């Protein structure tokens, strides 16, 4: 029999993963009973998982009203992307300066895995595969790891995780066919060549693209393809400070 701690961690990990992949709509109400059935755990495990996710900013706790998925905001996306660019740049410069042969080998391996993993779970609706999401996470994590700063890496992880929701959400919105393999390969090549200026410039361009996709889509009134994610359009929140748009679905930076 699994311990209560193990059950809580399992519920937390699974719910967090599904939130990052936009399996729940921004602003969607998270019902305790539904989550208990979904993850086959008790209400205490679900409540603890939700409380932890609320402290991390992925869920919003509303007094007397329960929990909802944290909304997505264009203003928040702009701020998040700018701050992430700054932290990723510090990590990347540090890794290029300090990373040795082991770091270089890990970057090469992570790039190989990423470029040999199928991007789409459903190309018609531009839904990224879970395997690609994991390979993508590992690539960016390994690239930054050579900096050797626990605090920088901790901050980078927080920003990366929050960026994931926007990355997933922007996929169906995009009319741009990005050459993701080329983007990642050029960043890795510049880093391995110890060209800090080029590596940082390429990383910033790579990260800003997701924000641009969403901004362009919202300003033009586009919507993602139908059935692109397990979300309820009527419950999705429009971006703050912008006219309300129906935004359905769940890209890669």
PDB file of N, CA and C in Angstrom, residues 102-165:
ATOM      1  N   UNK A 102      32.599  17.120 -19.941  1.00  0.00           N
ATOM      2  CA  UNK A 102      31.385  16.403 -19.525  1.00  0.00           C
ATOM      3  C   UNK A 102      30.143  17.195 -19.910  1.00  0.00           C
ATOM      4  N   UNK A 103      30.161  18.498 -19.676  1.00  0.00           N
ATOM      5  CA  UNK A 103      29.034  19.363 -20.066  1.00  0.00           C
ATOM      6  C   UNK A 103      28.837  19.332 -21.572  1.00  0.00           C
ATOM      7  N   UNK A 104      29.928  19.451 -22.325  1.00  0.00           N
ATOM      8  CA  UNK A 104      29.835  19.421 -23.778  1.00  0.00           C
ATOM      9  C   UNK A 104      29.221  18.103 -24.265  1.00  0.00           C
ATOM     10  N   UNK A 105      29.638  17.003 -23.653  1.00  0.00           N
ATOM     11  CA  UNK A 105      29.112  15.692 -24.035  1.00  0.00           C
ATOM     12  C   UNK A 105      27.619  15.593 -23.749  1.00  0.00           C
ATOM     13  N   UNK A 106      27.189  16.139 -22.632  1.00  0.00           N
ATOM     14  CA  UNK A 106      25.772  16.099 -22.270  1.00  0.00           C
ATOM     15  C   UNK A 106      24.934  16.964 -23.205  1.00  0.00           C
ATOM     16  N   UNK A 107      25.479  18.099 -23.628  1.00  0.00           N
ATOM     17  CA  UNK A 107      24.770  18.961 -24.584  1.00  0.00           C
ATOM     18  C   UNK A 107      24.585  18.232 -25.909  1.00  0.00           C
ATOM     19  N   UNK A 108      25.654  17.594 -26.382  1.00  0.00           N
ATOM     20  CA  UNK A 108      25.570  16.844 -27.643  1.00  0.00           C
ATOM     21  C   UNK A 108      24.530  15.731 -27.542  1.00  0.00           C
ATOM     22  N   UNK A 109      24.541  15.013 -26.425  1.00  0.00           N
ATOM     23  CA  UNK A 109      23.589  13.913 -26.236  1.00  0.00           C
ATOM     24  C   UNK A 109      22.155  14.430 -26.164  1.00  0.00           C
ATOM     25  N   UNK A 110      21.955  15.525 -25.441  1.00  0.00           N
ATOM     26  CA  UNK A 110      20.607  16.091 -25.302  1.00  0.00           C
ATOM     27  C   UNK A 110      20.098  16.610 -26.641  1.00  0.00           C
ATOM     28  N   UNK A 111      20.967  17.219 -27.419  1.00  0.00           N
ATOM     29  CA  UNK A 111      20.575  17.704 -28.739  1.00  0.00           C
ATOM     30  C   UNK A 111      20.215  16.535 -29.651  1.00  0.00           C
ATOM     31  N   UNK A 112      20.991  15.476 -29.588  1.00  0.00           N
ATOM     32  CA  UNK A 112      20.707  14.284 -30.409  1.00  0.00           C
ATOM     33  C   UNK A 112      19.339  13.708 -30.056  1.00  0.00           C
ATOM     34  N   UNK A 113      19.070  13.593 -28.774  1.00  0.00           N
ATOM     35  CA  UNK A 113      17.765  13.067 -28.348  1.00  0.00           C
ATOM     36  C   UNK A 113      16.637  13.972 -28.832  1.00  0.00           C
ATOM     37  N   UNK A 114      16.819  15.280 -28.695  1.00  0.00           N
ATOM     38  CA  UNK A 114      15.770  16.232 -29.059  1.00  0.00           C
ATOM     39  C   UNK A 114      15.471  16.191 -30.550  1.00  0.00           C
ATOM     40  N   UNK A 115      16.516  16.177 -31.364  1.00  0.00           N
ATOM     41  CA  UNK A 115      16.324  16.226 -32.817  1.00  0.00           C
ATOM     42  C   UNK A 115      15.886  14.880 -33.408  1.00  0.00           C
ATOM     43  N   UNK A 116      15.913  13.833 -32.592  1.00  0.00           N
ATOM     44  CA  UNK A 116      15.458  12.524 -33.054  1.00  0.00           C
ATOM     45  C   UNK A 116      14.162  12.083 -32.361  1.00  0.00           C
ATOM     46  N   UNK A 117      13.492  13.044 -31.731  1.00  0.00           N
ATOM     47  CA  UNK A 117      12.209  12.772 -31.085  1.00  0.00           C
ATOM     48  C   UNK A 117      11.099  13.432 -31.889  1.00  0.00           C
ATOM     49  N   UNK A 118      10.049  12.708 -32.249  1.00  0.00           N
ATOM     50  CA  UNK A 118       8.942  13.308 -33.010  1.00  0.00           C
ATOM     51  C   UNK A 118       8.340  14.501 -32.278  1.00  0.00           C
ATOM     52  N   UNK A 119       8.157  15.582 -33.006  1.00  0.00           N
ATOM     53  CA  UNK A 119       7.655  16.821 -32.401  1.00  0.00           C
ATOM     54  C   UNK A 119       6.181  16.716 -32.046  1.00  0.00           C
ATOM     55  N   UNK A 120       5.396  16.161 -32.958  1.00  0.00           N
ATOM     56  CA  UNK A 120       3.947  16.262 -32.816  1.00  0.00           C
ATOM     57  C   UNK A 120       3.292  14.972 -32.310  1.00  0.00           C
ATOM     58  N   UNK A 121       2.372  15.142 -31.390  1.00  0.00           N
ATOM     59  CA  UNK A 121       1.458  14.051 -31.034  1.00  0.00           C
ATOM     60  C   UNK A 121       0.320  14.044 -32.044  1.00  0.00           C
ATOM     61  N   UNK A 122      -0.053  15.229 -32.487  1.00  0.00           N
ATOM     62  CA  UNK A 122      -1.101  15.391 -33.485  1.00  0.00           C
ATOM     63  C   UNK A 122      -0.753  16.615 -34.320  1.00  0.00           C
ATOM     64  N   UNK A 123      -0.147  16.386 -35.480  1.00  0.00           N
ATOM     65  CA  UNK A 123       0.314  17.511 -36.292  1.00  0.00           C
ATOM     66  C   UNK A 123      -0.846  18.343 -36.826  1.00  0.00           C
ATOM     67  N   UNK A 124      -1.967  17.715 -37.101  1.00  0.00           N
ATOM     68  CA  UNK A 124      -3.116  18.441 -37.648  1.00  0.00           C
ATOM     69  C   UNK A 124      -3.567  19.554 -36.708  1.00  0.00           C
ATOM     70  N   UNK A 125      -3.513  19.293 -35.412  1.00  0.00           N
ATOM     71  CA  UNK A 125      -3.908  20.300 -34.428  1.00  0.00           C
ATOM     72  C   UNK A 125      -2.700  20.942 -33.759  1.00  0.00           C
ATOM     73  N   UNK A 126      -1.488  20.595 -34.240  1.00  0.00           N
ATOM     74  CA  UNK A 126      -0.239  21.181 -33.751  1.00  0.00           C
ATOM     75  C   UNK A 126      -0.104  21.000 -32.235  1.00  0.00           C
ATOM     76  N   UNK A 127      -0.294  19.762 -31.831  1.00  0.00           N
ATOM     77  CA  UNK A 127      -0.188  19.410 -30.415  1.00  0.00           C
ATOM     78  C   UNK A 127       1.143  18.700 -30.198  1.00  0.00           C
ATOM     79  N   UNK A 128       2.011  19.285 -29.360  1.00  0.00           N
ATOM     80  CA  UNK A 128       3.320  18.699 -29.110  1.00  0.00           C
ATOM     81  C   UNK A 128       3.203  17.382 -28.357  1.00  0.00           C
ATOM     82  N   UNK A 129       4.113  16.465 -28.647  1.00  0.00           N
ATOM     83  CA  UNK A 129       4.110  15.172 -27.975  1.00  0.00           C
ATOM     84  C   UNK A 129       4.754  15.297 -26.597  1.00  0.00           C
ATOM     85  N   UNK A 130       4.331  14.437 -25.684  1.00  0.00           N
ATOM     86  CA  UNK A 130       4.916  14.430 -24.342  1.00  0.00           C
ATOM     87  C   UNK A 130       6.401  14.072 -24.393  1.00  0.00           C
ATOM     88  N   UNK A 131       6.765  13.182 -25.315  1.00  0.00           N
ATOM     89  CA  UNK A 131       8.174  12.772 -25.442  1.00  0.00           C
ATOM     90  C   UNK A 131       9.035  13.942 -25.898  1.00  0.00           C
ATOM     91  N   UNK A 132       8.501  14.732 -26.816  1.00  0.00           N
ATOM     92  CA  UNK A 132       9.250  15.901 -27.275  1.00  0.00           C
ATOM     93  C   UNK A 132       9.371  16.930 -26.152  1.00  0.00           C
ATOM     94  N   UNK A 133       8.298  17.106 -25.397  1.00  0.00           N
ATOM     95  CA  UNK A 133       8.329  18.060 -24.285  1.00  0.00           C
ATOM     96  C   UNK A 133       9.434  17.695 -23.289  1.00  0.00           C
ATOM     97  N   UNK A 134       9.566  16.395 -23.002  1.00  0.00           N
ATOM     98  CA  UNK A 134      10.599  15.959 -22.057  1.00  0.00           C
ATOM     99  C   UNK A 134      11.988  16.162 -22.635  1.00  0.00           C
ATOM    100  N   UNK A 135      12.187  15.798 -23.902  1.00  0.00           N
ATOM    101  CA  UNK A 135      13.487  15.975 -24.544  1.00  0.00           C
ATOM    102  C   UNK A 135      13.856  17.453 -24.626  1.00  0.00           C
ATOM    103  N   UNK A 136      12.867  18.286 -24.855  1.00  0.00           N
ATOM    104  CA  UNK A 136      13.057  19.734 -24.921  1.00  0.00           C
ATOM    105  C   UNK A 136      13.477  20.288 -23.565  1.00  0.00           C
ATOM    106  N   UNK A 137      12.807  19.813 -22.523  1.00  0.00           N
ATOM    107  CA  UNK A 137      13.151  20.247 -21.162  1.00  0.00           C
ATOM    108  C   UNK A 137      14.592  19.858 -20.817  1.00  0.00           C
ATOM    109  N   UNK A 138      14.971  18.623 -21.135  1.00  0.00           N
ATOM    110  CA  UNK A 138      16.313  18.134 -20.835  1.00  0.00           C
ATOM    111  C   UNK A 138      17.367  18.946 -21.588  1.00  0.00           C
ATOM    112  N   UNK A 139      17.110  19.257 -22.858  1.00  0.00           N
ATOM    113  CA  UNK A 139      18.072  20.021 -23.648  1.00  0.00           C
ATOM    114  C   UNK A 139      18.373  21.369 -23.000  1.00  0.00           C
ATOM    115  N   UNK A 140      17.319  22.113 -22.669  1.00  0.00           N
ATOM    116  CA  UNK A 140      17.530  23.439 -22.080  1.00  0.00           C
ATOM    117  C   UNK A 140      18.151  23.331 -20.687  1.00  0.00           C
ATOM    118  N   UNK A 141      17.780  22.302 -19.951  1.00  0.00           N
ATOM    119  CA  UNK A 141      18.328  22.095 -18.610  1.00  0.00           C
ATOM    120  C   UNK A 141      19.821  21.789 -18.670  1.00  0.00           C
ATOM    121  N   UNK A 142      20.204  20.899 -19.565  1.00  0.00           N
ATOM    122  CA  UNK A 142      21.613  20.516 -19.716  1.00  0.00           C
ATOM    123  C   UNK A 142      22.448  21.691 -20.214  1.00  0.00           C
ATOM    124  N   UNK A 143      21.907  22.439 -21.151  1.00  0.00           N
ATOM    125  CA  UNK A 143      22.626  23.585 -21.709  1.00  0.00           C
ATOM    126  C   UNK A 143      22.988  24.587 -20.613  1.00  0.00           C
ATOM    127  N   UNK A 144      22.063  24.801 -19.680  1.00  0.00           N
ATOM    128  CA  UNK A 144      22.289  25.774 -18.608  1.00  0.00           C
ATOM    129  C   UNK A 144      23.123  25.206 -17.465  1.00  0.00           C
ATOM    130  N   UNK A 145      23.090  23.891 -17.285  1.00  0.00           N
ATOM    131  CA  UNK A 145      23.685  23.257 -16.105  1.00  0.00           C
ATOM    132  C   UNK A 145      25.171  23.541 -15.934  1.00  0.00           C
ATOM    133  N   UNK A 146      25.880  23.786 -17.043  1.00  0.00           N
ATOM    134  CA  UNK A 146      27.315  24.019 -16.953  1.00  0.00           C
ATOM    135  C   UNK A 146      27.712  25.265 -16.210  1.00  0.00           C
ATOM    136  N   UNK A 147      26.743  26.155 -15.933  1.00  0.00           N
ATOM    137  CA  UNK A 147      27.087  27.389 -15.219  1.00  0.00           C
ATOM    138  C   UNK A 147      27.495  27.113 -13.780  1.00  0.00           C
ATOM    139  N   UNK A 148      26.982  26.017 -13.210  1.00  0.00           N
ATOM    140  CA  UNK A 148      27.384  25.622 -11.866  1.00  0.00           C
ATOM    141  C   UNK A 148      26.811  26.437 -10.732  1.00  0.00           C
ATOM    142  N   UNK A 149      25.818  27.302 -10.999  1.00  0.00           N
ATOM    143  CA  UNK A 149      25.218  28.131  -9.951  1.00  0.00           C
ATOM    144  C   UNK A 149      23.867  27.562  -9.535  1.00  0.00           C
ATOM    145  N   UNK A 150      23.753  27.006  -8.332  1.00  0.00           N
ATOM    146  CA  UNK A 150      22.472  26.439  -7.889  1.00  0.00           C
ATOM    147  C   UNK A 150      21.331  27.457  -7.905  1.00  0.00           C
ATOM    148  N   UNK A 151      21.587  28.684  -7.492  1.00  0.00           N
ATOM    149  CA  UNK A 151      20.525  29.682  -7.455  1.00  0.00           C
ATOM    150  C   UNK A 151      20.054  30.063  -8.853  1.00  0.00           C
ATOM    151  N   UNK A 152      20.992  30.272  -9.769  1.00  0.00           N
ATOM    152  CA  UNK A 152      20.605  30.587 -11.145  1.00  0.00           C
ATOM    153  C   UNK A 152      19.797  29.451 -11.751  1.00  0.00           C
ATOM    154  N   UNK A 153      20.235  28.233 -11.507  1.00  0.00           N
ATOM    155  CA  UNK A 153      19.532  27.078 -12.074  1.00  0.00           C
ATOM    156  C   UNK A 153      18.160  26.898 -11.451  1.00  0.00           C
ATOM    157  N   UNK A 154      18.042  27.205 -10.163  1.00  0.00           N
ATOM    158  CA  UNK A 154      16.741  27.135  -9.492  1.00  0.00           C
ATOM    159  C   UNK A 154      15.776  28.152 -10.100  1.00  0.00           C
ATOM    160  N   UNK A 155      16.238  29.385 -10.275  1.00  0.00           N
ATOM    161  CA  UNK A 155      15.391  30.417 -10.866  1.00  0.00           C
ATOM    162  C   UNK A 155      15.030  30.070 -12.310  1.00  0.00           C
ATOM    163  N   UNK A 156      15.989  29.517 -13.034  1.00  0.00           N
ATOM    164  CA  UNK A 156      15.745  29.143 -14.425  1.00  0.00           C
ATOM    165  C   UNK A 156      14.655  28.083 -14.518  1.00  0.00           C
ATOM    166  N   UNK A 157      14.690  27.114 -13.598  1.00  0.00           N
ATOM    167  CA  UNK A 157      13.695  26.042 -13.604  1.00  0.00           C
ATOM    168  C   UNK A 157      12.289  26.591 -13.350  1.00  0.00           C
ATOM    169  N   UNK A 158      12.166  27.504 -12.409  1.00  0.00           N
ATOM    170  CA  UNK A 158      10.862  28.117 -12.119  1.00  0.00           C
ATOM    171  C   UNK A 158      10.319  28.814 -13.361  1.00  0.00           C
ATOM    172  N   UNK A 159      11.162  29.610 -14.002  1.00  0.00           N
ATOM    173  CA  UNK A 159      10.736  30.355 -15.188  1.00  0.00           C
ATOM    174  C   UNK A 159      10.410  29.417 -16.348  1.00  0.00           C
ATOM    175  N   UNK A 160      11.223  28.375 -16.506  1.00  0.00           N
ATOM    176  CA  UNK A 160      10.975  27.400 -17.574  1.00  0.00           C
ATOM    177  C   UNK A 160       9.614  26.742 -17.395  1.00  0.00           C
ATOM    178  N   UNK A 161       9.324  26.306 -16.182  1.00  0.00           N
ATOM    179  CA  UNK A 161       8.059  25.616 -15.931  1.00  0.00           C
ATOM    180  C   UNK A 161       6.850  26.498 -16.233  1.00  0.00           C
ATOM    181  N   UNK A 162       6.926  27.776 -15.857  1.00  0.00           N
ATOM    182  CA  UNK A 162       5.803  28.672 -16.149  1.00  0.00           C
ATOM    183  C   UNK A 162       5.714  28.974 -17.641  1.00  0.00           C
ATOM    184  N   UNK A 163       6.865  28.995 -18.310  1.00  0.00           N
ATOM    185  CA  UNK A 163       6.862  29.218 -19.758  1.00  0.00           C
ATOM    186  C   UNK A 163       6.224  28.058 -20.507  1.00  0.00           C
ATOM    187  N   UNK A 164       6.293  26.854 -19.922  1.00  0.00           N
ATOM    188  CA  UNK A 164       5.768  25.675 -20.600  1.00  0.00           C
ATOM    189  C   UNK A 164       4.286  25.801 -20.929  1.00  0.00           C
ATOM    190  N   UNK A 165       3.513  26.389 -20.035  1.00  0.00           N
ATOM    191  CA  UNK A 165       2.076  26.531 -20.308  1.00  0.00           C
ATOM    192  C   UNK A 165       1.845  27.368 -21.563  1.00  0.00           C
TER     193      UNK A 165
END
